[in-house]
mmCIF file of N, CA and C in Angstrom:
data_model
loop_
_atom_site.group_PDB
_atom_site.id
_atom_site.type_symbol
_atom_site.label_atom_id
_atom_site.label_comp_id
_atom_site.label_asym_id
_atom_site.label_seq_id
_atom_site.Cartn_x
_atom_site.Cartn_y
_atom_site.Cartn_z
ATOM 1 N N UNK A 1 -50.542 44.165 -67.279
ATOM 2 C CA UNK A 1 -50.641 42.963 -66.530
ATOM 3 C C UNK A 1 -50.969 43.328 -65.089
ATOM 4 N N UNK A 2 -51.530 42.325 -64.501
ATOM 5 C CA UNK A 2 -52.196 43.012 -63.110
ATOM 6 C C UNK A 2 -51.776 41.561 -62.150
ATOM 7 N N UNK A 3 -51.227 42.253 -60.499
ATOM 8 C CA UNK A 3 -50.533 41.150 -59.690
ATOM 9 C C UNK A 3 -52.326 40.770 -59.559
ATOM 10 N N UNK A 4 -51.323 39.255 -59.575
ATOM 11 C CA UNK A 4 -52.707 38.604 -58.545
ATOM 12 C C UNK A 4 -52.402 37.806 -57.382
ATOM 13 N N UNK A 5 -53.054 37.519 -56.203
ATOM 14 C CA UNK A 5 -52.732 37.186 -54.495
ATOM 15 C C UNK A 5 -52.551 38.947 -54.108
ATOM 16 N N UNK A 6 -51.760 38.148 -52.853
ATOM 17 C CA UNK A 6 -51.886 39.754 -51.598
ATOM 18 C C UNK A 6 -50.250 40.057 -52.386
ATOM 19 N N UNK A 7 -50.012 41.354 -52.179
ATOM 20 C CA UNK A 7 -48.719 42.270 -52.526
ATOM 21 C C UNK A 7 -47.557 41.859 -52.235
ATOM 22 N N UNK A 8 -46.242 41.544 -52.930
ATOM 23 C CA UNK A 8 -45.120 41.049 -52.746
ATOM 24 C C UNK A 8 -44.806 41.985 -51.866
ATOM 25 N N UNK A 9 -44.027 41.368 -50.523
ATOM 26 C CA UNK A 9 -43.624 42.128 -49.905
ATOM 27 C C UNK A 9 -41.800 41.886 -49.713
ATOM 28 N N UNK A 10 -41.039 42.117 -49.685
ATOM 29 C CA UNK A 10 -39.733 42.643 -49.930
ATOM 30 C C UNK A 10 -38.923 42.909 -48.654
ATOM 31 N N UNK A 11 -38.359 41.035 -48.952
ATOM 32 C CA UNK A 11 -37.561 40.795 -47.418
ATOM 33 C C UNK A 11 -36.195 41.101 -47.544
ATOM 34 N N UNK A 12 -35.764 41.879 -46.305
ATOM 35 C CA UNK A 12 -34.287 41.923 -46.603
ATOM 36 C C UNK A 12 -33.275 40.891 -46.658
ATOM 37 N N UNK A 13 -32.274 40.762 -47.244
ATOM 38 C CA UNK A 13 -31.222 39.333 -46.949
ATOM 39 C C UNK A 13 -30.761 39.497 -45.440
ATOM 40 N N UNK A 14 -30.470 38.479 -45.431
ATOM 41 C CA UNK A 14 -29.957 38.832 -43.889
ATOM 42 C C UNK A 14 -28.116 39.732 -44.433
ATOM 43 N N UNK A 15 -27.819 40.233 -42.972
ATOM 44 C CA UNK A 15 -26.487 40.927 -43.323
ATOM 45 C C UNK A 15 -25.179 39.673 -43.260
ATOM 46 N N UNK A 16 -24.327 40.196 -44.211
ATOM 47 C CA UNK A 16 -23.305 39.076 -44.506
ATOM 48 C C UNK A 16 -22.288 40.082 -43.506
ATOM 49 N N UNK A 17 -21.874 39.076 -42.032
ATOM 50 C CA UNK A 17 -20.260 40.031 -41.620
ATOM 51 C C UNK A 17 -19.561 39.036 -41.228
ATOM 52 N N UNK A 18 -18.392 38.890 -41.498
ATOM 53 C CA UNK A 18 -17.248 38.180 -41.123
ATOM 54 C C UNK A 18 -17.624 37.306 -40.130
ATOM 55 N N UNK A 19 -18.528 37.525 -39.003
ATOM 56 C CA UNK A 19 -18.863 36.445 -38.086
ATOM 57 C C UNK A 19 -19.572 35.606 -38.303
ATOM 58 N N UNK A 20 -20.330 36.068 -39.011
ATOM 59 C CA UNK A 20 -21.693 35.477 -39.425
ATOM 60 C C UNK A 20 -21.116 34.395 -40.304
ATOM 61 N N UNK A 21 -20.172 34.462 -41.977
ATOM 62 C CA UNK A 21 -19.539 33.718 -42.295
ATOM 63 C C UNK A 21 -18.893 32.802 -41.530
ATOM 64 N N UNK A 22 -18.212 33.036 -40.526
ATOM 65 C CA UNK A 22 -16.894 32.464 -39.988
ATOM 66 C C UNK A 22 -18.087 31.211 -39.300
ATOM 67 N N UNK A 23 -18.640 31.980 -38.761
ATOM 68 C CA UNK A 23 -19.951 30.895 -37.855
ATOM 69 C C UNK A 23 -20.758 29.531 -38.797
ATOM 70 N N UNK A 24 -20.986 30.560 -40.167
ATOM 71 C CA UNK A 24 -21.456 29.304 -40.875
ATOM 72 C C UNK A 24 -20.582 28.122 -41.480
ATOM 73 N N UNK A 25 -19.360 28.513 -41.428
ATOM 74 C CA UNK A 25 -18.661 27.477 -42.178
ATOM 75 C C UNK A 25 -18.056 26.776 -41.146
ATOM 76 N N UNK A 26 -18.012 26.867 -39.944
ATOM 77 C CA UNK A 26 -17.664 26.494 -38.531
ATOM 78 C C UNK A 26 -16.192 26.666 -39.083
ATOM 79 N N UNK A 27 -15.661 27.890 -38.990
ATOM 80 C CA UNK A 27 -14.027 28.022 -39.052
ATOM 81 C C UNK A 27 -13.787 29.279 -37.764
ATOM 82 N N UNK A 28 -14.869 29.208 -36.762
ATOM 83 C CA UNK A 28 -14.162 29.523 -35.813
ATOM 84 C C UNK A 28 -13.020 29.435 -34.943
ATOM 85 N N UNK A 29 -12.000 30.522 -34.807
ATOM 86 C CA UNK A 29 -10.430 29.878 -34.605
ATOM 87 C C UNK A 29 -10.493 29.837 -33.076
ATOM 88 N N UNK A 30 -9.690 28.401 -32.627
ATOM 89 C CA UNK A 30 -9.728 28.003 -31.029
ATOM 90 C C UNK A 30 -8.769 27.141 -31.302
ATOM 91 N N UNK A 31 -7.928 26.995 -30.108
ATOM 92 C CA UNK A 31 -6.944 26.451 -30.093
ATOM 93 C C UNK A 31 -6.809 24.918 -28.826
ATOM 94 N N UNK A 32 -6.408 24.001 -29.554
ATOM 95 C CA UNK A 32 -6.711 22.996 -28.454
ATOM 96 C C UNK A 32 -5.348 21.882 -27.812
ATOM 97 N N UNK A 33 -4.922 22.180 -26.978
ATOM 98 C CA UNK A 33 -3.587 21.633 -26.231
ATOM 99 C C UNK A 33 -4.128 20.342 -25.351
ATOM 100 N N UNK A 34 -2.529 19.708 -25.423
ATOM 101 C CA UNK A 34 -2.701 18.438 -25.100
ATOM 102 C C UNK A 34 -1.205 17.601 -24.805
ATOM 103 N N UNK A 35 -1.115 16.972 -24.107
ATOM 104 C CA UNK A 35 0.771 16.304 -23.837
ATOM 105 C C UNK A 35 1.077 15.200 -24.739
ATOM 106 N N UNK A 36 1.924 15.042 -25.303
ATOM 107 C CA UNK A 36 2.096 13.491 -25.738
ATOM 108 C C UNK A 36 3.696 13.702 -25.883
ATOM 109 N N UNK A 37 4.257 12.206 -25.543
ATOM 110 C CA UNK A 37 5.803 12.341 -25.978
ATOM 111 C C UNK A 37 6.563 13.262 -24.858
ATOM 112 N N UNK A 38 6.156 13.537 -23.984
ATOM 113 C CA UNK A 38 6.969 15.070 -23.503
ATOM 114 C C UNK A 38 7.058 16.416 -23.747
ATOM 115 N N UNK A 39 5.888 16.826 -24.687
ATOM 116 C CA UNK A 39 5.599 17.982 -25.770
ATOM 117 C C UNK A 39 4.264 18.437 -25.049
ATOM 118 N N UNK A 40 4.096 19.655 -25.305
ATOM 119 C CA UNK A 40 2.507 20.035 -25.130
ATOM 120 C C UNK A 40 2.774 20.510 -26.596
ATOM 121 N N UNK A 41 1.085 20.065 -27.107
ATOM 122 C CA UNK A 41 0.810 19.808 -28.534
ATOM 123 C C UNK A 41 -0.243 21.356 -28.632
ATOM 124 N N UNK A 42 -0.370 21.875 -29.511
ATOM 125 C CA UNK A 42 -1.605 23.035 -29.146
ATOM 126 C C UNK A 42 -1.905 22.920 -31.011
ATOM 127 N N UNK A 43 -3.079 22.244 -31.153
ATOM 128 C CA UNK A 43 -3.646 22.332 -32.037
ATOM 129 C C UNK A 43 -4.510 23.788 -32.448
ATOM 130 N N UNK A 44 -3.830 24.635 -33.605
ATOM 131 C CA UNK A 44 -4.829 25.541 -34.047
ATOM 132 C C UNK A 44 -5.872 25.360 -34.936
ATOM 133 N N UNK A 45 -6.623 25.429 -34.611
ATOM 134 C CA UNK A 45 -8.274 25.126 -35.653
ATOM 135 C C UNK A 45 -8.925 26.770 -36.181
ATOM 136 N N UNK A 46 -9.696 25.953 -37.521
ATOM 137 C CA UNK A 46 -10.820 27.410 -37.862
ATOM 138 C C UNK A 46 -9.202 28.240 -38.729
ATOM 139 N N UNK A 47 -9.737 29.660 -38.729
ATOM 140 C CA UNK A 47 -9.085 30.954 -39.330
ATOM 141 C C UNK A 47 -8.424 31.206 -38.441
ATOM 142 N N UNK A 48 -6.779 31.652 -38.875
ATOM 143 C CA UNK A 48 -6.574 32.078 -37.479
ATOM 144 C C UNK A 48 -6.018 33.455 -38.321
ATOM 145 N N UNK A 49 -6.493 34.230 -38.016
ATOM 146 C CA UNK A 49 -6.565 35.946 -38.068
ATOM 147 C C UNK A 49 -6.618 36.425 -37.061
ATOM 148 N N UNK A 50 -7.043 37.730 -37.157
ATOM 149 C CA UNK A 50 -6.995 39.326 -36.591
ATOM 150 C C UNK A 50 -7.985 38.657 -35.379
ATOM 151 N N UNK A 51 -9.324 38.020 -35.790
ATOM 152 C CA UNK A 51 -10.672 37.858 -34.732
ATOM 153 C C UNK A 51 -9.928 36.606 -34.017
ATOM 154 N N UNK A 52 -9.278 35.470 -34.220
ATOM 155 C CA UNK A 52 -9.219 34.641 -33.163
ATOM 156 C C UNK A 52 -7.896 34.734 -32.029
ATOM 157 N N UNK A 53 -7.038 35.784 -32.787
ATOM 158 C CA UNK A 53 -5.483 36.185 -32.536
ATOM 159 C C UNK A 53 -5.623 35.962 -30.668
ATOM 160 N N UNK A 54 -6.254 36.733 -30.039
ATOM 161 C CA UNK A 54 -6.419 36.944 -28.372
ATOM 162 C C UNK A 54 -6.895 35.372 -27.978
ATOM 163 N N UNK A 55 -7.498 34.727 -28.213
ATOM 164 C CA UNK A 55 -7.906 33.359 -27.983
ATOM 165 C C UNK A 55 -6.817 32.995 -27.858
ATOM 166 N N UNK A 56 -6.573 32.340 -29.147
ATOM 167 C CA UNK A 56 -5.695 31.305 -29.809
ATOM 168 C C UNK A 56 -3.752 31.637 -28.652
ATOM 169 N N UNK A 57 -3.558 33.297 -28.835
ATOM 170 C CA UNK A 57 -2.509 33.442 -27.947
ATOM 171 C C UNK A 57 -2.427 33.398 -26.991
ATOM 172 N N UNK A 58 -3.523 33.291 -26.077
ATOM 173 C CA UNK A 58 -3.621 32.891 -24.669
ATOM 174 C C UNK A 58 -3.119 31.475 -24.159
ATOM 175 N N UNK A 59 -3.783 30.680 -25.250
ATOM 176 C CA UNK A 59 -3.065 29.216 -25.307
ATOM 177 C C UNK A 59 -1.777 28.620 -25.927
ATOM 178 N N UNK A 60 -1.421 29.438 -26.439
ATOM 179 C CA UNK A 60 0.347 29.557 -27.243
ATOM 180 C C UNK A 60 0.853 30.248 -25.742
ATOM 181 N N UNK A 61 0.284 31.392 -25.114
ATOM 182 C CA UNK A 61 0.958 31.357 -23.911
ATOM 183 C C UNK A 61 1.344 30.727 -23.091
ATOM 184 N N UNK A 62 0.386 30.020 -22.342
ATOM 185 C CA UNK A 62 0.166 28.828 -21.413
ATOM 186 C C UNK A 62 1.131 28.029 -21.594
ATOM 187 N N UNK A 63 1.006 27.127 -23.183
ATOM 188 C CA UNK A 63 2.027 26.240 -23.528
ATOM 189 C C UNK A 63 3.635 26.225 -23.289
ATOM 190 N N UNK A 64 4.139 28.092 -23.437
ATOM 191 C CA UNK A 64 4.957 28.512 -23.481
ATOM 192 C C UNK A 64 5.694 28.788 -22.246
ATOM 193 N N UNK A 65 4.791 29.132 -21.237
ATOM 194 C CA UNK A 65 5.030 30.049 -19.779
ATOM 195 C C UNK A 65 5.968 29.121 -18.955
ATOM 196 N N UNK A 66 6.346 27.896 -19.046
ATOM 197 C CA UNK A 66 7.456 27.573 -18.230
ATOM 198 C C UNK A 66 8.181 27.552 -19.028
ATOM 199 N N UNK A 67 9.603 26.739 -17.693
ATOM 200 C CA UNK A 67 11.371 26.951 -18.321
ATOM 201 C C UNK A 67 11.522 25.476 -18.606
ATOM 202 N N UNK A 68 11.942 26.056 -20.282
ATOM 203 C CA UNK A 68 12.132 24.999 -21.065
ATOM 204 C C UNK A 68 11.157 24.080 -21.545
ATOM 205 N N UNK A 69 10.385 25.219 -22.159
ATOM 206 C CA UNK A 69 9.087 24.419 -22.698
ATOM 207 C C UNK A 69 9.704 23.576 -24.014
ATOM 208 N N UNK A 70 8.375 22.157 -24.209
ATOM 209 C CA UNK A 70 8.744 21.779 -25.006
ATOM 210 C C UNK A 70 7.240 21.714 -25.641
ATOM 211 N N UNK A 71 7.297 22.125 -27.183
ATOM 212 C CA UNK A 71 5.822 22.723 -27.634
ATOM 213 C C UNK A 71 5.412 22.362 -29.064
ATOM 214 N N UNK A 72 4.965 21.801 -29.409
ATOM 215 C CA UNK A 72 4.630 21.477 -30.961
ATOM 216 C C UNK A 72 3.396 22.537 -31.348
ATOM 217 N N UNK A 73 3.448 23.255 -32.165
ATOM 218 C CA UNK A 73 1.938 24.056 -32.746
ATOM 219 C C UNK A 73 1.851 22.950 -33.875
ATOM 220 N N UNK A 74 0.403 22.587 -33.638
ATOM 221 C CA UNK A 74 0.279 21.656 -35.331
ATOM 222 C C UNK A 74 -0.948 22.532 -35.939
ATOM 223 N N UNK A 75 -0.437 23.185 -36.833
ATOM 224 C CA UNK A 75 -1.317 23.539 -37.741
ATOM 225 C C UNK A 75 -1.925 22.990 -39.074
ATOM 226 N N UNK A 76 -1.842 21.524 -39.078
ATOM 227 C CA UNK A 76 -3.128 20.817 -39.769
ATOM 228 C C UNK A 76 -4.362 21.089 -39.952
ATOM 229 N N UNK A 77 -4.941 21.641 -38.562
ATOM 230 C CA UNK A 77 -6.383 21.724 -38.601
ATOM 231 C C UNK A 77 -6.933 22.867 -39.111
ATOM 232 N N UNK A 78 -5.850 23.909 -39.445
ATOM 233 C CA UNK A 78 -5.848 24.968 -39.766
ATOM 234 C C UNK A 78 -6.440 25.603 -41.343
ATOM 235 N N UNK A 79 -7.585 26.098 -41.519
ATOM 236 C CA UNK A 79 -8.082 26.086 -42.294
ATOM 237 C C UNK A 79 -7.434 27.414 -43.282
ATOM 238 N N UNK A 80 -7.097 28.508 -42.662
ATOM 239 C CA UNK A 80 -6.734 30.021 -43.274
ATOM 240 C C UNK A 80 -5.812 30.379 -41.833
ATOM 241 N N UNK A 81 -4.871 31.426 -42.364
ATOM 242 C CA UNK A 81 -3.563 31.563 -41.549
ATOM 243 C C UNK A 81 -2.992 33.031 -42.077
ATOM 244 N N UNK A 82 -3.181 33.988 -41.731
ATOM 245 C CA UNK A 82 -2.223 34.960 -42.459
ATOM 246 C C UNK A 82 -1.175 35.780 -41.264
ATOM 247 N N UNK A 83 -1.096 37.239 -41.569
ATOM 248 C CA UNK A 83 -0.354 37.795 -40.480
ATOM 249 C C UNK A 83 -0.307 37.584 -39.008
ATOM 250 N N UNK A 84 -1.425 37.275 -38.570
ATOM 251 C CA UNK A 84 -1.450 37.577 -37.315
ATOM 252 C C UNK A 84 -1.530 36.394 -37.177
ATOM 253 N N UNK A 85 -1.601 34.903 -38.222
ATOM 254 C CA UNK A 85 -1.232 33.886 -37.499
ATOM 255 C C UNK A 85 0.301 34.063 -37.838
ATOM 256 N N UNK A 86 1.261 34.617 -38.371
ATOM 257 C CA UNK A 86 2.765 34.817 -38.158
ATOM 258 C C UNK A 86 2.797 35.772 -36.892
ATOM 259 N N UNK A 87 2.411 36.428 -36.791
ATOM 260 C CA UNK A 87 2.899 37.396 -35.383
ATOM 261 C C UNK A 87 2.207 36.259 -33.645
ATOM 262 N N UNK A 88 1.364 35.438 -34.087
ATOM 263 C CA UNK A 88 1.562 34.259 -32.832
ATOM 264 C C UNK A 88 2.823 33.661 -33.035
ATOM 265 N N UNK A 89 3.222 33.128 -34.075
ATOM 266 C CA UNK A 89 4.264 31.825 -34.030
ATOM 267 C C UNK A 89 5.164 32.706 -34.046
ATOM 268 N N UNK A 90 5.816 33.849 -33.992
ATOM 269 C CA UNK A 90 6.422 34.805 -33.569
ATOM 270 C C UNK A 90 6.695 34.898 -32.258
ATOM 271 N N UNK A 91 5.826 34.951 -31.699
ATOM 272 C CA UNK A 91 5.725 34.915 -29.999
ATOM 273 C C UNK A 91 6.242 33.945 -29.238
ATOM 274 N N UNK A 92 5.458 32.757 -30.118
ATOM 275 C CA UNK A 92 5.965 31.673 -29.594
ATOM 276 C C UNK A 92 7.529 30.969 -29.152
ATOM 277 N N UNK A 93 7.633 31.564 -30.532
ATOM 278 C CA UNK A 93 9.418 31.335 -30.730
ATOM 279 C C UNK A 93 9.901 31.658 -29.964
ATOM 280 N N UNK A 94 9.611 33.133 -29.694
ATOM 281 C CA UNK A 94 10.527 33.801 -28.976
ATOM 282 C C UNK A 94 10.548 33.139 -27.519
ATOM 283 N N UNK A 95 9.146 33.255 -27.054
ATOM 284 C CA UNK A 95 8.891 32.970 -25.442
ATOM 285 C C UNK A 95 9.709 31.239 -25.121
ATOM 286 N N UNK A 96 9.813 30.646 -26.407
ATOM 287 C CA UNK A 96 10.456 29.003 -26.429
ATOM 288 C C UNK A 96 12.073 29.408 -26.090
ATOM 289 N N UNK A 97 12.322 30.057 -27.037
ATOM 290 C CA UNK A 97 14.098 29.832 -27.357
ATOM 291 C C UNK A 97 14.328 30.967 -25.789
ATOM 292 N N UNK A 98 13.657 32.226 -25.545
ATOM 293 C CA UNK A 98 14.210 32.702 -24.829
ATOM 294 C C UNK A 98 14.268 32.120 -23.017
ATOM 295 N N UNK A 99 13.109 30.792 -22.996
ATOM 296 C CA UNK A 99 13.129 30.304 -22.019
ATOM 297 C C UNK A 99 13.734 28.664 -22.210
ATOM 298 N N UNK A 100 14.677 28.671 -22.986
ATOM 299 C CA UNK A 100 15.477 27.309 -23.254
ATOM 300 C C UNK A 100 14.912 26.246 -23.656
ATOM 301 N N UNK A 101 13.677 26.077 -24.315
ATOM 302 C CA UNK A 101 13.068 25.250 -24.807
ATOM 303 C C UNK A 101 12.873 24.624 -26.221
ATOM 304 N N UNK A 102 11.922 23.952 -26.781
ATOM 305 C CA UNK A 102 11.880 23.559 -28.344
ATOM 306 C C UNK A 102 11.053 23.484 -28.518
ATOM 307 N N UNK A 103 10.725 24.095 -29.895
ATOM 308 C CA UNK A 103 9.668 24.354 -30.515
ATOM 309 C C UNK A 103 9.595 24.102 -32.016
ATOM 310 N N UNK A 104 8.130 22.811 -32.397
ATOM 311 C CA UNK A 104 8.657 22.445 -33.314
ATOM 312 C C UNK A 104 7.120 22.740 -33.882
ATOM 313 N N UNK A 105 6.739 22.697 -35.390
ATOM 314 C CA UNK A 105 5.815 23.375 -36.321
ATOM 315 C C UNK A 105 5.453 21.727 -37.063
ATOM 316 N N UNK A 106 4.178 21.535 -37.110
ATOM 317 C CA UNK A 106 3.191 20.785 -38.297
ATOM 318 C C UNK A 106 2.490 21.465 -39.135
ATOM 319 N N UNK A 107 2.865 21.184 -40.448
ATOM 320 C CA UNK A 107 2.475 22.195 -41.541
ATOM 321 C C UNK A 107 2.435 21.463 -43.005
ATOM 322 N N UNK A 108 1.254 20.978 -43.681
ATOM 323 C CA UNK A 108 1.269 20.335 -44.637
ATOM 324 C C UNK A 108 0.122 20.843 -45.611
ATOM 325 N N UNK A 109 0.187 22.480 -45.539
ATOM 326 C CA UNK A 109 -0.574 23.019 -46.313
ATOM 327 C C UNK A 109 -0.056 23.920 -46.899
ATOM 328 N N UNK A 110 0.181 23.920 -48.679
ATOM 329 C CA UNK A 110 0.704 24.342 -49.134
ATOM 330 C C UNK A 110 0.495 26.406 -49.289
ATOM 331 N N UNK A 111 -0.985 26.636 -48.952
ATOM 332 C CA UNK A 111 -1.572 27.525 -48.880
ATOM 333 C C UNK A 111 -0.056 28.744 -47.328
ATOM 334 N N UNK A 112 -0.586 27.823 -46.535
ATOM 335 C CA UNK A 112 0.259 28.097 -44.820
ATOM 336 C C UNK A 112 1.691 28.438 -45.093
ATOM 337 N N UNK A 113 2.487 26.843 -45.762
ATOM 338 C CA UNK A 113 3.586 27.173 -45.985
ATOM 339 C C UNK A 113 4.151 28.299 -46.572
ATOM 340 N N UNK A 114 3.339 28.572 -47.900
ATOM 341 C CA UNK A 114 3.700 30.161 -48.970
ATOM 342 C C UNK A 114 3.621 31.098 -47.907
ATOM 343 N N UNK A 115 2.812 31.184 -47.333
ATOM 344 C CA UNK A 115 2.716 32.357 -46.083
ATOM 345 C C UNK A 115 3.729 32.371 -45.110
ATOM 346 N N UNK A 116 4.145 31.228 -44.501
ATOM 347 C CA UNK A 116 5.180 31.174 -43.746
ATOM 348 C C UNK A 116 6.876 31.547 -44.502
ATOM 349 N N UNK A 117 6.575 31.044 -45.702
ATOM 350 C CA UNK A 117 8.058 31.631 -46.811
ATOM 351 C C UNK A 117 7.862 32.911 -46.775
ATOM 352 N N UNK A 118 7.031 33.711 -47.230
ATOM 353 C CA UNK A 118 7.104 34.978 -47.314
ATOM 354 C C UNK A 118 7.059 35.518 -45.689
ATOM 355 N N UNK A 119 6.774 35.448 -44.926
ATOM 356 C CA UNK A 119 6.913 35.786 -43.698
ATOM 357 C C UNK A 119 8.471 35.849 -43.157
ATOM 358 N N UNK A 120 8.980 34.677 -43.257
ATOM 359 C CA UNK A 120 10.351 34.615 -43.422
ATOM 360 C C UNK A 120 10.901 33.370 -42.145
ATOM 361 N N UNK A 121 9.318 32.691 -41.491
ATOM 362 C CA UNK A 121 9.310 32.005 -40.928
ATOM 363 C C UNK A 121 9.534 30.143 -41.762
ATOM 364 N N UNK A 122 9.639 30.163 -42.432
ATOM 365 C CA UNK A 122 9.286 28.884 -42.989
ATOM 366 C C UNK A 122 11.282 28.273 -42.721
ATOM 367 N N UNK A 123 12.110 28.740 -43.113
ATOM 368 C CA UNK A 123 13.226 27.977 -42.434
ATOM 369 C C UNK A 123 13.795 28.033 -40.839
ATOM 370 N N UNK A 124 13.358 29.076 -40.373
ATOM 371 C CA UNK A 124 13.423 29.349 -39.026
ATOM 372 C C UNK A 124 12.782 28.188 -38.207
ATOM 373 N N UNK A 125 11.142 27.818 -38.638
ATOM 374 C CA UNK A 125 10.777 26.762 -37.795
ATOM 375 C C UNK A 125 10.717 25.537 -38.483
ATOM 376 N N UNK A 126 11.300 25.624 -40.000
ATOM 377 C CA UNK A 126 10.876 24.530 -40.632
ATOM 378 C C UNK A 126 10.031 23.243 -40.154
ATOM 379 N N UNK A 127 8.837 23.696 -40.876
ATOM 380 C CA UNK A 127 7.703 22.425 -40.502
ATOM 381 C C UNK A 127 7.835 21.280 -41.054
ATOM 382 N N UNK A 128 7.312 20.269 -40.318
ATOM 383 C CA UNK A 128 7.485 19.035 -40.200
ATOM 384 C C UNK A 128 5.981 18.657 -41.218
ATOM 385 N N UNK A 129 5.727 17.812 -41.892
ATOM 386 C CA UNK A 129 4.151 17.265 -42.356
ATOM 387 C C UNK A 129 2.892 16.640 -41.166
ATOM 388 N N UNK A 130 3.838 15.843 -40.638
ATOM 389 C CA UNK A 130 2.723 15.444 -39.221
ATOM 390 C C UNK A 130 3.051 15.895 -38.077
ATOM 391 N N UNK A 131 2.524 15.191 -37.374
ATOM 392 C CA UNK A 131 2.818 15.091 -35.883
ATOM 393 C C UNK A 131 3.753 14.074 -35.866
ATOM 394 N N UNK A 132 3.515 12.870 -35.683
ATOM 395 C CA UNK A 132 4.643 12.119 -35.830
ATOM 396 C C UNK A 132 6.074 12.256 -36.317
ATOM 397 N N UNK A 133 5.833 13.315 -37.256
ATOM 398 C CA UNK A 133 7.329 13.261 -38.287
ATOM 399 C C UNK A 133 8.094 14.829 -37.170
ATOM 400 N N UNK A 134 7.525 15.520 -36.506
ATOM 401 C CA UNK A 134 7.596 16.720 -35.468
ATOM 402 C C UNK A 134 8.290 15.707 -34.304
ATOM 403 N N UNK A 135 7.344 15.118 -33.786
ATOM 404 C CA UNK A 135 7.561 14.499 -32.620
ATOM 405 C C UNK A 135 9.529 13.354 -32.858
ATOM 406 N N UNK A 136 9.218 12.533 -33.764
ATOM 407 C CA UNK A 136 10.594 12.005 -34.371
ATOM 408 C C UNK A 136 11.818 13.456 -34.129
ATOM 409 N N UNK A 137 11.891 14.396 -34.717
ATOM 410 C CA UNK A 137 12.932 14.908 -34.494
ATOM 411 C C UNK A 137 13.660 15.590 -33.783
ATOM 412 N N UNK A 138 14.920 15.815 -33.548
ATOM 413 C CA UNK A 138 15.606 16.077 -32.247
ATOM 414 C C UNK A 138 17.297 16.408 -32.478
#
């Protein structure tokens, strides 16, 4: 059998890396704060892993850095969550309780929660389902 037209030529795929994914599915992790109730609220969005960890804790800082913060993380928007999103809410805790404050968790993903049980965080901050149902308690 014999080609016919001009010679197949033989494109590479493009390269698949973690950014490149993360970029296409828009699960870039960023974190977005805000007041309501007397709370600063810090919504985590996207993956929050190893790549968004320095972002995302800069703004768990902020939230945290005065006396007697009062701080909701709502992780609703939160698409994927593993270690290093436990070693933020780790931080958090600490920088809350050790500067006399409260700190309360939104968490209505069953995926998050298993992670937070095995972490050993899930009764420590026991999450709330909304915001609203966070904000209510006291």
């Amino acid at each position: 059998m014999t080609q016919q037209g001009p010679p197949r030529r033989e494109v590479p795929a493009p390269a698949i890396t973690p950014g490149r994914l993360r970029a296409d599915r828009g699960a870039a992790p960023h974190a977005c704060a805000y007041k309501v109730a007397g709370y600063t609220v810090v919504e985590l969005h996207g993956e929050i892993d190893i790549v968004g960890r320095e972002r995302i804790g800069l703004e768990l800082d902020r939230a945290t850095s005065p006396p007697a913060p009062s701080v909701v993380i709502d992780l609703t928007p939160t698409r994927f969550f593993d270690c290093s999103g436990l070693e933020l809410l780790c931080r958090a805790y600490r920088r809350v309780r050790d500067r006399g404050g409260r700190l309360r968790l939104v968490c209505d993903s069953p995926l998050i929660l298993r992670t937070l049980r095995v972490g050993g965080l899930l009764d420590v901050l026991r999450p709330a389902p909304t915001l609203a149902d966070a904000l209510r308690e006291d």
